[in-house]
PDB file of C-alpha atoms and ligand atoms in Angstrom:
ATOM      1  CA  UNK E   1      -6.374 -10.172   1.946  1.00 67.00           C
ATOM      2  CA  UNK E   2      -4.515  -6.952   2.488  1.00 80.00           C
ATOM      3  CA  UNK E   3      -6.186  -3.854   1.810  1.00 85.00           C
ATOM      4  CA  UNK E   4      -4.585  -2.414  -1.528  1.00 90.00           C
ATOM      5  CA  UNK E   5      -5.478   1.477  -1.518  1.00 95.00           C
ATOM      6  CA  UNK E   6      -6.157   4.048   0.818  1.00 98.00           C
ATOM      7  CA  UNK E   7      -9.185   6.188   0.338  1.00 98.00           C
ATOM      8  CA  UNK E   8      -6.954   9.419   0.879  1.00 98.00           C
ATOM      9  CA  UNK E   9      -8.605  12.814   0.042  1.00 98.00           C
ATOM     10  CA  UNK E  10      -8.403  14.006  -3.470  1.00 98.00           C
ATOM     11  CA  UNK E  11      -5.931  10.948  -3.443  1.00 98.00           C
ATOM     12  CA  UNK E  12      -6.086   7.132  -4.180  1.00 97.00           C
ATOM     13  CA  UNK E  13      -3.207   5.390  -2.445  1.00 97.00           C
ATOM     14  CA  UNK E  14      -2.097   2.580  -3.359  1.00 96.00           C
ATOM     15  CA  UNK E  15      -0.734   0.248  -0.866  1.00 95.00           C
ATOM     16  CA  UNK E  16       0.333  -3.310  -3.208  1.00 89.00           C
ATOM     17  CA  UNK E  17       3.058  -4.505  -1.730  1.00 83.00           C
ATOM     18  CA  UNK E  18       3.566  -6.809  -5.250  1.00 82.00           C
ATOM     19  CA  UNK E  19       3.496  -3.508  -6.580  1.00 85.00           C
ATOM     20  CA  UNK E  20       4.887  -1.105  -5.118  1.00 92.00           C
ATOM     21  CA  UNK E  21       7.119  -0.623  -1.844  1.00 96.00           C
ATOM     22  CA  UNK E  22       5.295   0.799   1.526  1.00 97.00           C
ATOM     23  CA  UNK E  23       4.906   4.229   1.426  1.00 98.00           C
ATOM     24  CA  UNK E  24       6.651   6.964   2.919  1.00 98.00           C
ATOM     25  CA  UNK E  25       5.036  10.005   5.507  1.00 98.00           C
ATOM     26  CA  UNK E  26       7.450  12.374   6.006  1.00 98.00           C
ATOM     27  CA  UNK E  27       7.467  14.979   9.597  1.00 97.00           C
ATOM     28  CA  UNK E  28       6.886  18.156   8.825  1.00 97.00           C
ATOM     29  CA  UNK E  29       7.076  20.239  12.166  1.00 93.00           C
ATOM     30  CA  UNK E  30       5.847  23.204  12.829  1.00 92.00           C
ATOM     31  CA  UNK E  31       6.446  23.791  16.351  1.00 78.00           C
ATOM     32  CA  UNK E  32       8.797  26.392  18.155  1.00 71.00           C
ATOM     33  CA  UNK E  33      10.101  23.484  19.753  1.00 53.00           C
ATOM     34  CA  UNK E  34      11.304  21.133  17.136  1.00 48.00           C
ATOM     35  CA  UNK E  35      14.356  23.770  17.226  1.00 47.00           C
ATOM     36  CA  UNK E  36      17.418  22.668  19.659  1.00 44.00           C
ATOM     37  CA  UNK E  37      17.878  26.504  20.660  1.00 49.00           C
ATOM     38  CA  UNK E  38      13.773  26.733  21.203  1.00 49.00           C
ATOM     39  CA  UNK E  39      13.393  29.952  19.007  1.00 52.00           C
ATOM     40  CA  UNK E  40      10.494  30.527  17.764  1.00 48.00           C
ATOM     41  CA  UNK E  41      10.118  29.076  14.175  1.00 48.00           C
ATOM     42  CA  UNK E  42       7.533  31.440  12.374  1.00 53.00           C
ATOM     43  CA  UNK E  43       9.365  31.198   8.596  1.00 82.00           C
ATOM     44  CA  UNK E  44       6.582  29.815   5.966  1.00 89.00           C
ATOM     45  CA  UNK E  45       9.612  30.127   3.846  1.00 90.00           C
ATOM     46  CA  UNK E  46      11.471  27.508   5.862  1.00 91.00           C
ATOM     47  CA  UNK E  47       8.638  25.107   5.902  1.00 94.00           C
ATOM     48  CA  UNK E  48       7.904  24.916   2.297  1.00 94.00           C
ATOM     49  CA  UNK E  49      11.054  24.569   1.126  1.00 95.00           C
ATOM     50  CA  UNK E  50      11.780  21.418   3.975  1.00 96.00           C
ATOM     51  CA  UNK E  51       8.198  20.375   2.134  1.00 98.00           C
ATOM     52  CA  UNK E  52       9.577  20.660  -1.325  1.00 98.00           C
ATOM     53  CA  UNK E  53      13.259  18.866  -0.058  1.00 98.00           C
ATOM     54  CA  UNK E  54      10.802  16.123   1.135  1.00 98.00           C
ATOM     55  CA  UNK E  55       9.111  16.024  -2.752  1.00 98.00           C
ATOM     56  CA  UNK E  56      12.756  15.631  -4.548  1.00 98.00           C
ATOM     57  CA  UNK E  57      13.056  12.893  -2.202  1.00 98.00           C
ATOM     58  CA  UNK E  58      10.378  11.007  -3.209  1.00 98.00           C
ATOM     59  CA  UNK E  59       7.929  11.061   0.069  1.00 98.00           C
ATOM     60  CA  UNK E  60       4.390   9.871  -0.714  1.00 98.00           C
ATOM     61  CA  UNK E  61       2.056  11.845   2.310  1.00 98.00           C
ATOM     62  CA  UNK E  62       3.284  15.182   4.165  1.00 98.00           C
ATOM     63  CA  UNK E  63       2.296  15.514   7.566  1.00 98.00           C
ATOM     64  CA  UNK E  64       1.846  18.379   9.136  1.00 97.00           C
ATOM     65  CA  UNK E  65       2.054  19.138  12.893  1.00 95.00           C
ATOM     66  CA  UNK E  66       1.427  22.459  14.827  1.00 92.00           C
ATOM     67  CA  UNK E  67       1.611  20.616  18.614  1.00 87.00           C
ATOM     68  CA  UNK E  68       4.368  18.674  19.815  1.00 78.00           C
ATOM     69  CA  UNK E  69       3.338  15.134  21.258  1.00 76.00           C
ATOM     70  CA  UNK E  70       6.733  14.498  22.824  1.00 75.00           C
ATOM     71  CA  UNK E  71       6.355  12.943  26.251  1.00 75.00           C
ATOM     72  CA  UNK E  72       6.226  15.970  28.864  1.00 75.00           C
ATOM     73  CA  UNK E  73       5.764  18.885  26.361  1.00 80.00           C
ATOM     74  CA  UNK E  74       2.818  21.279  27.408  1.00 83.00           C
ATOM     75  CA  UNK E  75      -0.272  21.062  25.152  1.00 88.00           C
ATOM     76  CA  UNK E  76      -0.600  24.050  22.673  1.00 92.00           C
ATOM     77  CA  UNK E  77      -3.975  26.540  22.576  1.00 94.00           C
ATOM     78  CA  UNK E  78      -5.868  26.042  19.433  1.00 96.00           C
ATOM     79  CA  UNK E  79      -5.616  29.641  18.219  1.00 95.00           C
ATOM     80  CA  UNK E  80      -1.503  28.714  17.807  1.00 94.00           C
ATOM     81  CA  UNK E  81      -2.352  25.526  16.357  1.00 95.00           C
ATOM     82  CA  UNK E  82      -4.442  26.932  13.592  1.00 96.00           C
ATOM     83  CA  UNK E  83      -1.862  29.885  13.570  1.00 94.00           C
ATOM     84  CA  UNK E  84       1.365  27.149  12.839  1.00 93.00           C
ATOM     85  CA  UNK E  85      -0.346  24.498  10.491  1.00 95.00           C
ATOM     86  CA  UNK E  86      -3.051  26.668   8.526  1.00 96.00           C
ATOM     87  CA  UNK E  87      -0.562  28.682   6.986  1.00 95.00           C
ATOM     88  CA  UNK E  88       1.587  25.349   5.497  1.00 96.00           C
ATOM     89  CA  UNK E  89      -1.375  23.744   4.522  1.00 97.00           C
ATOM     90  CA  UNK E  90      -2.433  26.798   2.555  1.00 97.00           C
ATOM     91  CA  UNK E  91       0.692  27.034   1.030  1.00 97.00           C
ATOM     92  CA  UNK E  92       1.521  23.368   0.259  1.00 98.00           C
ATOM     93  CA  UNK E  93      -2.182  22.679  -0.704  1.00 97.00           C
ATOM     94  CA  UNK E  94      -1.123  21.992  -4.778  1.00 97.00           C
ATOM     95  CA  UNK E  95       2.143  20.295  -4.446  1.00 98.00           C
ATOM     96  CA  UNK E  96       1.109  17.312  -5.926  1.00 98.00           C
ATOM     97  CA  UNK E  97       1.167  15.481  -3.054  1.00 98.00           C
ATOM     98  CA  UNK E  98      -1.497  14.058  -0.078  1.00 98.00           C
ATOM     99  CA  UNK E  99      -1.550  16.371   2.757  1.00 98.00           C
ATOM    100  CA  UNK E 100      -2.202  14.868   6.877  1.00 98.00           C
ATOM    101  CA  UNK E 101      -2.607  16.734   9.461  1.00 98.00           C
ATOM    102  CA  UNK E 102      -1.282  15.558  12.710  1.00 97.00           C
ATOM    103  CA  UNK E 103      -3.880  17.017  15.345  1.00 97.00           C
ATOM    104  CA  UNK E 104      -5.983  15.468  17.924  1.00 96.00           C
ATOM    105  CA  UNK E 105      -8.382  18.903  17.870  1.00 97.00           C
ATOM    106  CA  UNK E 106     -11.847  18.546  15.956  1.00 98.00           C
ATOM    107  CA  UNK E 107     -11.767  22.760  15.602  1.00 98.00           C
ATOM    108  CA  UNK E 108      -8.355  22.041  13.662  1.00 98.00           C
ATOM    109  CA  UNK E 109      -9.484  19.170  12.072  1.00 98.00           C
ATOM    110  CA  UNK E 110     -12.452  21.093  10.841  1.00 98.00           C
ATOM    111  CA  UNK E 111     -10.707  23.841   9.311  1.00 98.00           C
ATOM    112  CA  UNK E 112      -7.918  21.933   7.493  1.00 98.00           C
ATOM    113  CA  UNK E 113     -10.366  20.043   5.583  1.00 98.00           C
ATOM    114  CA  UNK E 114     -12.224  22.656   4.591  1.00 98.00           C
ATOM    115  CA  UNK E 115      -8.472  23.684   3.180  1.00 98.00           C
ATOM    116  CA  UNK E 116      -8.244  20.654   1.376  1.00 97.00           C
ATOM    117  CA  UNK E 117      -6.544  18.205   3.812  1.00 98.00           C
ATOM    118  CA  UNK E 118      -6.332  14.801   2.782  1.00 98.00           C
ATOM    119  CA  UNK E 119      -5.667  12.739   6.405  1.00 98.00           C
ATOM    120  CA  UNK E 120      -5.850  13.325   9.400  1.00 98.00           C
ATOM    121  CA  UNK E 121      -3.572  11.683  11.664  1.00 98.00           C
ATOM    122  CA  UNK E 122      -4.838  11.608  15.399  1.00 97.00           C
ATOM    123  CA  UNK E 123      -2.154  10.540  18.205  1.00 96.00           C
ATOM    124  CA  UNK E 124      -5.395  10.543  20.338  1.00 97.00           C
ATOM    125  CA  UNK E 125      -7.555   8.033  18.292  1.00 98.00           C
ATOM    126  CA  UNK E 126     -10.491  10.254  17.473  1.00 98.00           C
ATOM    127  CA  UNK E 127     -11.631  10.179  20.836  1.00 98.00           C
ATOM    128  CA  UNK E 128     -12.140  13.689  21.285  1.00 97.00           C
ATOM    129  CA  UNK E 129     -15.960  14.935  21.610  1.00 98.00           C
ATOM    130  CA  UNK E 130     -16.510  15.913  17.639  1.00 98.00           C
ATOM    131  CA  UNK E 131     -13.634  14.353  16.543  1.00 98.00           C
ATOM    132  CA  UNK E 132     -15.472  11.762  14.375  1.00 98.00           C
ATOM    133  CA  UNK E 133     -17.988  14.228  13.764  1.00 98.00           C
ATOM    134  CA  UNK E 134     -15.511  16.842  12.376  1.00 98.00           C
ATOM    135  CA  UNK E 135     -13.975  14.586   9.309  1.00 98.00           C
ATOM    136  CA  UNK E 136     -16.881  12.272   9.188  1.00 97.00           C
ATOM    137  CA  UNK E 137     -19.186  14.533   6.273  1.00 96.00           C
ATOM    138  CA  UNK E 138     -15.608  14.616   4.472  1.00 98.00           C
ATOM    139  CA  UNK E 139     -13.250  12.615   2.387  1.00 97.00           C
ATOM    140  CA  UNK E 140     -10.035  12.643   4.233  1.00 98.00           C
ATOM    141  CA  UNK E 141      -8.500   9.570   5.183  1.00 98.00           C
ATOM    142  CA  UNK E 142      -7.459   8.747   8.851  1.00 98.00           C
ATOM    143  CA  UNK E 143      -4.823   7.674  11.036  1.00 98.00           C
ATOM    144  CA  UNK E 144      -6.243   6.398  14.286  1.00 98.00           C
ATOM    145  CA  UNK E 145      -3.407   5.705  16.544  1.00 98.00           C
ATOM    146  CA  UNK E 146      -3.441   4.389  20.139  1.00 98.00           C
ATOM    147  CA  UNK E 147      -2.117   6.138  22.885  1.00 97.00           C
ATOM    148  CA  UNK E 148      -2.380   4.771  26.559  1.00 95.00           C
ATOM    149  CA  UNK E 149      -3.062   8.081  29.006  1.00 91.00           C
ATOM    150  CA  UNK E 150      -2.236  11.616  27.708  1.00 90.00           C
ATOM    151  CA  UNK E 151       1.417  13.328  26.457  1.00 89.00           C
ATOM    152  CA  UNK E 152       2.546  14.738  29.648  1.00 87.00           C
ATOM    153  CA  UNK E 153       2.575  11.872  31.995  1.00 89.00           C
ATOM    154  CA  UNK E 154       2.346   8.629  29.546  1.00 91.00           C
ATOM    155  CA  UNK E 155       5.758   7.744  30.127  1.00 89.00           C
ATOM    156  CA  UNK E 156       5.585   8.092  33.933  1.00 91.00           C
ATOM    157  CA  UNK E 157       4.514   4.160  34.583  1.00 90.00           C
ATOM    158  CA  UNK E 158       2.685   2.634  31.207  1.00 93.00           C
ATOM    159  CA  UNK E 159       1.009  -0.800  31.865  1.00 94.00           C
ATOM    160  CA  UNK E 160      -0.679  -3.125  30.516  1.00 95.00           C
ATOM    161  CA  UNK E 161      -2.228  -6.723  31.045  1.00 94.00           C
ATOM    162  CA  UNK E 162      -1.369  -8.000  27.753  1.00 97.00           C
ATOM    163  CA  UNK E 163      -0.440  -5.114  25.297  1.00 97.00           C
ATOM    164  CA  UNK E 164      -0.960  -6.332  21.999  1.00 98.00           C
ATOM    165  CA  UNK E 165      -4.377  -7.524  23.418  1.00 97.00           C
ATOM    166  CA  UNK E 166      -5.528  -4.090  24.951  1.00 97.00           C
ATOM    167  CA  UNK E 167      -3.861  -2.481  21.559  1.00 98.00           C
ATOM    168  CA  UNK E 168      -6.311  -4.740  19.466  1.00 98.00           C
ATOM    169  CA  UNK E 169      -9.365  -4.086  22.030  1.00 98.00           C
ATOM    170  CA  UNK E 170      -8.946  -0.435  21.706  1.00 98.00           C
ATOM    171  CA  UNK E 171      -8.730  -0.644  17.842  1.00 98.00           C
ATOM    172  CA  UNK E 172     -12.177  -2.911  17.697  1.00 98.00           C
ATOM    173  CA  UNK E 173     -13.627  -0.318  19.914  1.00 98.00           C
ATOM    174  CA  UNK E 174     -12.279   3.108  17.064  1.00 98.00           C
ATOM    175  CA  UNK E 175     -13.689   1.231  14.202  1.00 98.00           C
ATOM    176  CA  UNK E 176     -16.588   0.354  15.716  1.00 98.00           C
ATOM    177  CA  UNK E 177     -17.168   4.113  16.937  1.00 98.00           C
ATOM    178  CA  UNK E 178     -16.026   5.135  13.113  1.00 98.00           C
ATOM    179  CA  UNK E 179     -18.338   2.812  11.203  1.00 98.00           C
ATOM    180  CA  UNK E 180     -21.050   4.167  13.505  1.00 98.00           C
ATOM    181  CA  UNK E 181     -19.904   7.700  12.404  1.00 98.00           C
ATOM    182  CA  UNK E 182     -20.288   6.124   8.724  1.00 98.00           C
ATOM    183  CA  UNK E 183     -16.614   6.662   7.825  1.00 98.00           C
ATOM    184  CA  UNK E 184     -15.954   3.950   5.464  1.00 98.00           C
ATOM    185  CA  UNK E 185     -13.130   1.195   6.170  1.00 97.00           C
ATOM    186  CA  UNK E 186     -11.264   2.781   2.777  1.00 98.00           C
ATOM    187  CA  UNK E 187     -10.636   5.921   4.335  1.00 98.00           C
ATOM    188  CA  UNK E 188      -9.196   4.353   7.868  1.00 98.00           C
ATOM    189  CA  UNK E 189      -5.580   2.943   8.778  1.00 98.00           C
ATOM    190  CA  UNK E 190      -4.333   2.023  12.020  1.00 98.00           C
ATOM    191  CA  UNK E 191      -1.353   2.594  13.924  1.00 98.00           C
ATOM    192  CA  UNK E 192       0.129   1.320  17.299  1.00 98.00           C
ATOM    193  CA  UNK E 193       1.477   4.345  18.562  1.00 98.00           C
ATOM    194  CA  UNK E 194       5.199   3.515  19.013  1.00 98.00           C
ATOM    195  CA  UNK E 195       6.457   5.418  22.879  1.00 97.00           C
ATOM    196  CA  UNK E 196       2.615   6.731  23.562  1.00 97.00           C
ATOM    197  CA  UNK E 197       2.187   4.990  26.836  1.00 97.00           C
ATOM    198  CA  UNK E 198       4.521   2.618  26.735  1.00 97.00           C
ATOM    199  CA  UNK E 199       7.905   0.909  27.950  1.00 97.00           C
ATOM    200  CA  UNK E 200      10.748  -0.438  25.730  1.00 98.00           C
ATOM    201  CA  UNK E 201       9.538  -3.949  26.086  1.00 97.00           C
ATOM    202  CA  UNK E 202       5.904  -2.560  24.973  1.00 98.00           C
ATOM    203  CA  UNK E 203       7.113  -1.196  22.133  1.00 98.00           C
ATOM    204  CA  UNK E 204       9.255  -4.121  20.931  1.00 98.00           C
ATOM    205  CA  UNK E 205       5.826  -6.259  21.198  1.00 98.00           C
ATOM    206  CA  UNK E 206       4.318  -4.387  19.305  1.00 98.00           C
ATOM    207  CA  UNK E 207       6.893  -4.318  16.423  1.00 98.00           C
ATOM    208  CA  UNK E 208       6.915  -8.310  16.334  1.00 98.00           C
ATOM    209  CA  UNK E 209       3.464  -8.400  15.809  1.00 97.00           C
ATOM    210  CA  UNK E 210       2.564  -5.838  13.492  1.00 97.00           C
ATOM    211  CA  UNK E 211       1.680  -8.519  11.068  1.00 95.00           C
ATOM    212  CA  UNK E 212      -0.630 -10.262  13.877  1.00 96.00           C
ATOM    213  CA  UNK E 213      -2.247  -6.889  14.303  1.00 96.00           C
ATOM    214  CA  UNK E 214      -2.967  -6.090  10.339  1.00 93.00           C
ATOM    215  CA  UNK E 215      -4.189  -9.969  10.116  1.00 93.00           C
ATOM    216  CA  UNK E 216      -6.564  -8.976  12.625  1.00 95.00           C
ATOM    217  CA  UNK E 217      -8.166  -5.969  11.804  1.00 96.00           C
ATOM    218  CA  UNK E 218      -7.206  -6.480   8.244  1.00 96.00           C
ATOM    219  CA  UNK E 219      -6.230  -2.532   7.659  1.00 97.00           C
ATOM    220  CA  UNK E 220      -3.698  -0.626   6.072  1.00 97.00           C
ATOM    221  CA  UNK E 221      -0.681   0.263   8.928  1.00 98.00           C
ATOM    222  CA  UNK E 222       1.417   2.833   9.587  1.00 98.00           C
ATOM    223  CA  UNK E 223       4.130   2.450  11.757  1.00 98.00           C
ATOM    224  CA  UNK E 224       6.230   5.847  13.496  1.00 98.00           C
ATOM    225  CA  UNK E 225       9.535   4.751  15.202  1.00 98.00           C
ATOM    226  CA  UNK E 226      11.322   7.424  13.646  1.00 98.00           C
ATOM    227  CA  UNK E 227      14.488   8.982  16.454  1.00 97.00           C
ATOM    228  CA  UNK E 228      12.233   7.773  18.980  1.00 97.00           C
ATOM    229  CA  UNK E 229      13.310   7.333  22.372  1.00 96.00           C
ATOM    230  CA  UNK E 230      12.599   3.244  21.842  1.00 98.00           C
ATOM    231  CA  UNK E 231      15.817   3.499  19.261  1.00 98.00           C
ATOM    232  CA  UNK E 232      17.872   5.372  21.971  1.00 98.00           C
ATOM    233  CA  UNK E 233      17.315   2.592  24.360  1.00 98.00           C
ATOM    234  CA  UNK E 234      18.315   0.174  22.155  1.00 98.00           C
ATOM    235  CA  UNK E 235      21.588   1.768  20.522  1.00 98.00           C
ATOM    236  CA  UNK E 236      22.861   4.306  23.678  1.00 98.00           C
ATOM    237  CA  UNK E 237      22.564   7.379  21.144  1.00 98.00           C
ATOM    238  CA  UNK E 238      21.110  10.671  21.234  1.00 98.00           C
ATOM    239  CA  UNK E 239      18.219  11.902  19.083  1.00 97.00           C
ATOM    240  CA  UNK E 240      21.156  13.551  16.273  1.00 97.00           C
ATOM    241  CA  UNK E 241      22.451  10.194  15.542  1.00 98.00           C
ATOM    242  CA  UNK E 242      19.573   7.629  15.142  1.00 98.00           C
ATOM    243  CA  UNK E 243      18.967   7.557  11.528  1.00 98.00           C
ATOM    244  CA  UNK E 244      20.564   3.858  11.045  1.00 98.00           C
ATOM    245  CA  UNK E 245      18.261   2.656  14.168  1.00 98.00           C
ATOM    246  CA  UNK E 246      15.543   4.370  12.365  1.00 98.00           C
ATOM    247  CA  UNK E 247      16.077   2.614   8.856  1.00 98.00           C
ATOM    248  CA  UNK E 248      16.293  -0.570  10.674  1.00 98.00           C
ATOM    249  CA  UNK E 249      13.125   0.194  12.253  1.00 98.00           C
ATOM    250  CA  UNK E 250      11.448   1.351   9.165  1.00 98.00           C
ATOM    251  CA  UNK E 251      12.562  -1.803   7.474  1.00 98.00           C
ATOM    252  CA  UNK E 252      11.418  -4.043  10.427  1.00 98.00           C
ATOM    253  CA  UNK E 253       8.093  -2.617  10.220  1.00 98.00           C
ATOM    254  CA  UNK E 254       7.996  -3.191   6.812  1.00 97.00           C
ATOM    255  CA  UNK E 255       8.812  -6.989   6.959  1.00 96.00           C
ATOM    256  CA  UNK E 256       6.070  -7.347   9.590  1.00 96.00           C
ATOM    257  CA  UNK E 257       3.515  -5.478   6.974  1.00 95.00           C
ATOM    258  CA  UNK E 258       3.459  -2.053   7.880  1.00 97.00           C
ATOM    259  CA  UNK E 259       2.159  -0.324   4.484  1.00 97.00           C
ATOM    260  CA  UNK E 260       3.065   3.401   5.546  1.00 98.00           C
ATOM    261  CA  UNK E 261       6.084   4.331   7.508  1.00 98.00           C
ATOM    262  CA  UNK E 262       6.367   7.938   9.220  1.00 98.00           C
ATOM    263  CA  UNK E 263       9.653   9.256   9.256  1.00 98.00           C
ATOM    264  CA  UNK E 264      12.051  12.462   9.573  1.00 98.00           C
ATOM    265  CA  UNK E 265      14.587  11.148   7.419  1.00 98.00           C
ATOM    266  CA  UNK E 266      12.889  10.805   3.776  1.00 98.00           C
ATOM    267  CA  UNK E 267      15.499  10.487   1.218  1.00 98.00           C
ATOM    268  CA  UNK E 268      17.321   7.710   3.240  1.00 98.00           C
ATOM    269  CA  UNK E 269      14.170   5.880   3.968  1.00 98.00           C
ATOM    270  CA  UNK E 270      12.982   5.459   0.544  1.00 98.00           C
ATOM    271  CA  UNK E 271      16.519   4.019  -0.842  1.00 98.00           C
ATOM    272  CA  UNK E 272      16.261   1.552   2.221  1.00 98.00           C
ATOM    273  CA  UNK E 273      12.666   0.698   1.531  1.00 98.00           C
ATOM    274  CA  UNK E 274      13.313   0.731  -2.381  1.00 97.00           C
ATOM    275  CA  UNK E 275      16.351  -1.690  -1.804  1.00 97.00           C
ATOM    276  CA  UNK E 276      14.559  -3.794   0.336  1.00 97.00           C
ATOM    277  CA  UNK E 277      11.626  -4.125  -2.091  1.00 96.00           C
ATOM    278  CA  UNK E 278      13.494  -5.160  -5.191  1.00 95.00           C
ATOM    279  CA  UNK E 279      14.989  -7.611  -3.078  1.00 95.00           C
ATOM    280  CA  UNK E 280      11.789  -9.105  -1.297  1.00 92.00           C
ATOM    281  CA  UNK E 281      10.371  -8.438  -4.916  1.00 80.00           C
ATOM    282  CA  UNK E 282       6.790 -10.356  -4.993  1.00 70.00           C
ATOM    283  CA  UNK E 283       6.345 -11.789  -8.262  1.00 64.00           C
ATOM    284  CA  UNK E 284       3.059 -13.066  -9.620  1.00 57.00           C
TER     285      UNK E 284
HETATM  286  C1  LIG F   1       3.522   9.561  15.796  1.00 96.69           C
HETATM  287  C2  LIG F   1       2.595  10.454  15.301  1.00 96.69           C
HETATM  288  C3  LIG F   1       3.388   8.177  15.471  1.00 96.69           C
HETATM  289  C4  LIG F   1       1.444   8.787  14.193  1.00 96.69           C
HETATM  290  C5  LIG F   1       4.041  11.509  16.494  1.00 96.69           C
HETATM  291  C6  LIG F   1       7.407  11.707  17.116  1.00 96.69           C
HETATM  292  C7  LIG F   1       6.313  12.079  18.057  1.00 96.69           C
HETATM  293  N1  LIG F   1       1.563  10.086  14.502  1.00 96.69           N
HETATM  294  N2  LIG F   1       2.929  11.689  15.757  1.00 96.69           N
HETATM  295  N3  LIG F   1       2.318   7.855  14.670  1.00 96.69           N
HETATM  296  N4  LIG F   1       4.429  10.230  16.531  1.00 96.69           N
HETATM  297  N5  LIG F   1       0.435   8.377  13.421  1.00 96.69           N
HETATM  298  O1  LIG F   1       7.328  11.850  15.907  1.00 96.69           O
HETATM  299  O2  LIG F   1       8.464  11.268  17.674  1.00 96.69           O
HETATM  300  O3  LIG F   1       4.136   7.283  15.888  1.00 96.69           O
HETATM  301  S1  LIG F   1       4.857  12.813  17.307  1.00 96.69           S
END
């Protein structure tokens, strides 16, 4: 049995795939270097308004991140973290809709719960001293996601002896370390961590087992392939002209189970994921 709803905050998510189809994250980015021309991006204004764009469009969870995890990019000081995501968290905090927060920092973790985040989405697993200890006391949901070695040099020479194996070892080893936090399984999903720490052919593993991995740990997924470099491989194209890799990503991870997909592209995502659910329809 699937697990059917995500213990999510001050929300109750509900991930029935004979009800509904999977649901939708959408990137919110609030880093100086999501621009192409690297200026700095301090306009709240700007934000919220991408935020609302993302609402009309139907997206389901709004995640926020202050640090960029691309491979290479330098990590960013907590005091510019806080400074980036507190102010769009404030802001966005009754828009109707579940609010993650894409950190690996317990200090940041702490302080966007106490400002009503709903997830929070760790590229780095929880692993961080006080990183269970920061959201355990709350409600929050979280996104543990596996990442072999650390941003700046994971792409240098990933390996692995069997990498849906070490994927599913490193899970077994999170939940065990969250259940001994006493974070309830309602409030956890799981996701592979699609480019952190890993080669083309990793990647593509990975996304032909999805299904093996949610049989075996038997918790909600999310699945990020969104631009990523994976989809450049694949098709020859730059970052600017991905978005049809991307759908056929986010609808690949969908057929293999995924229940939330994390994406740039919102509007186009949910017409590909509504179309493919009225056509893959489940009826009881
Ligand atoms: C992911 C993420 C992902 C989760 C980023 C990018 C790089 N969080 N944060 N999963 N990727 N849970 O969006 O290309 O795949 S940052």
């Amino acid at each position: 049995m699937k697990p059917t709803t995500l213990h999510c905050g001050r929300y109750r998510l509900a991930l029935d795939r004979t009800r509904s189809r999977p649901l939708v994250m959408g990137i919110l980015n609030v880093t100086p270097d999501s621009f192409s021309d690297g200026r700095r991006f301090d306009s709240l204004e700007l934000v919220v308004s991408r935020a609302e764009q993302m609402i009309a469009e139907g997206v389901d969870i709004i995640d926020i991140g202050g640090e960029s995890s691309r491979p290479g990019v330098a990590p960013v000081p907590l005091d510019e973290e806080l400074r980036r995501v507190m102010p769009v968290l404030y802001a966005l905090r009754d828009c109707g809709k579940p609010l993650s927060i894409d950190t690996y920092k317990p200090e940041v973790m702490r302080e966007a719960i106490a400002a009503d985040a709903d997830m929070i989405n760790d590229i780095n697993g929880f692993r961080a001293p006080g990183a269970l200890a920061a959201i355990a006391e709350s409600d929050c949901a979280l996104c543990i996601m596996h990442m072999q070695g650390i941003p700046q040099s994971m792409q240098q020479d990933p390996r692995y002896d069997d990498v849906l194996h070490d994927v599913q070892v490193f899970f077994h080893e999170r939940l065990r370390a969250a259940q001994q936090a006493g974070i309830a399984s309602e409030r956890l999903c799981i996701d592979p961590g699609f480019g952190f720490g890993k080669t083309l052919e990793h990647n593509l593993i990975l996304l032909r087992h999805l299904g093996q991995l949610q049989a075996e740990l038997n918790l909600p997924l999310l699945a990020g392939l969104s631009r990523k470099s994976m989809l450049g491989s694949i098709t020859g194209k730059p970052v600017e002209a991905r978005l049809a890799g991307s759908l056929a990503a986010a609808l690949a991870a969908a057929v293999q189970g995924a229940q939330i997909i994390r994406v740039h592209d919102v509007a186009e995502t949910v017409d590909a994921l509504n179309v493919w659910q009225a056509a893959t329809a489940i009826t009881t």
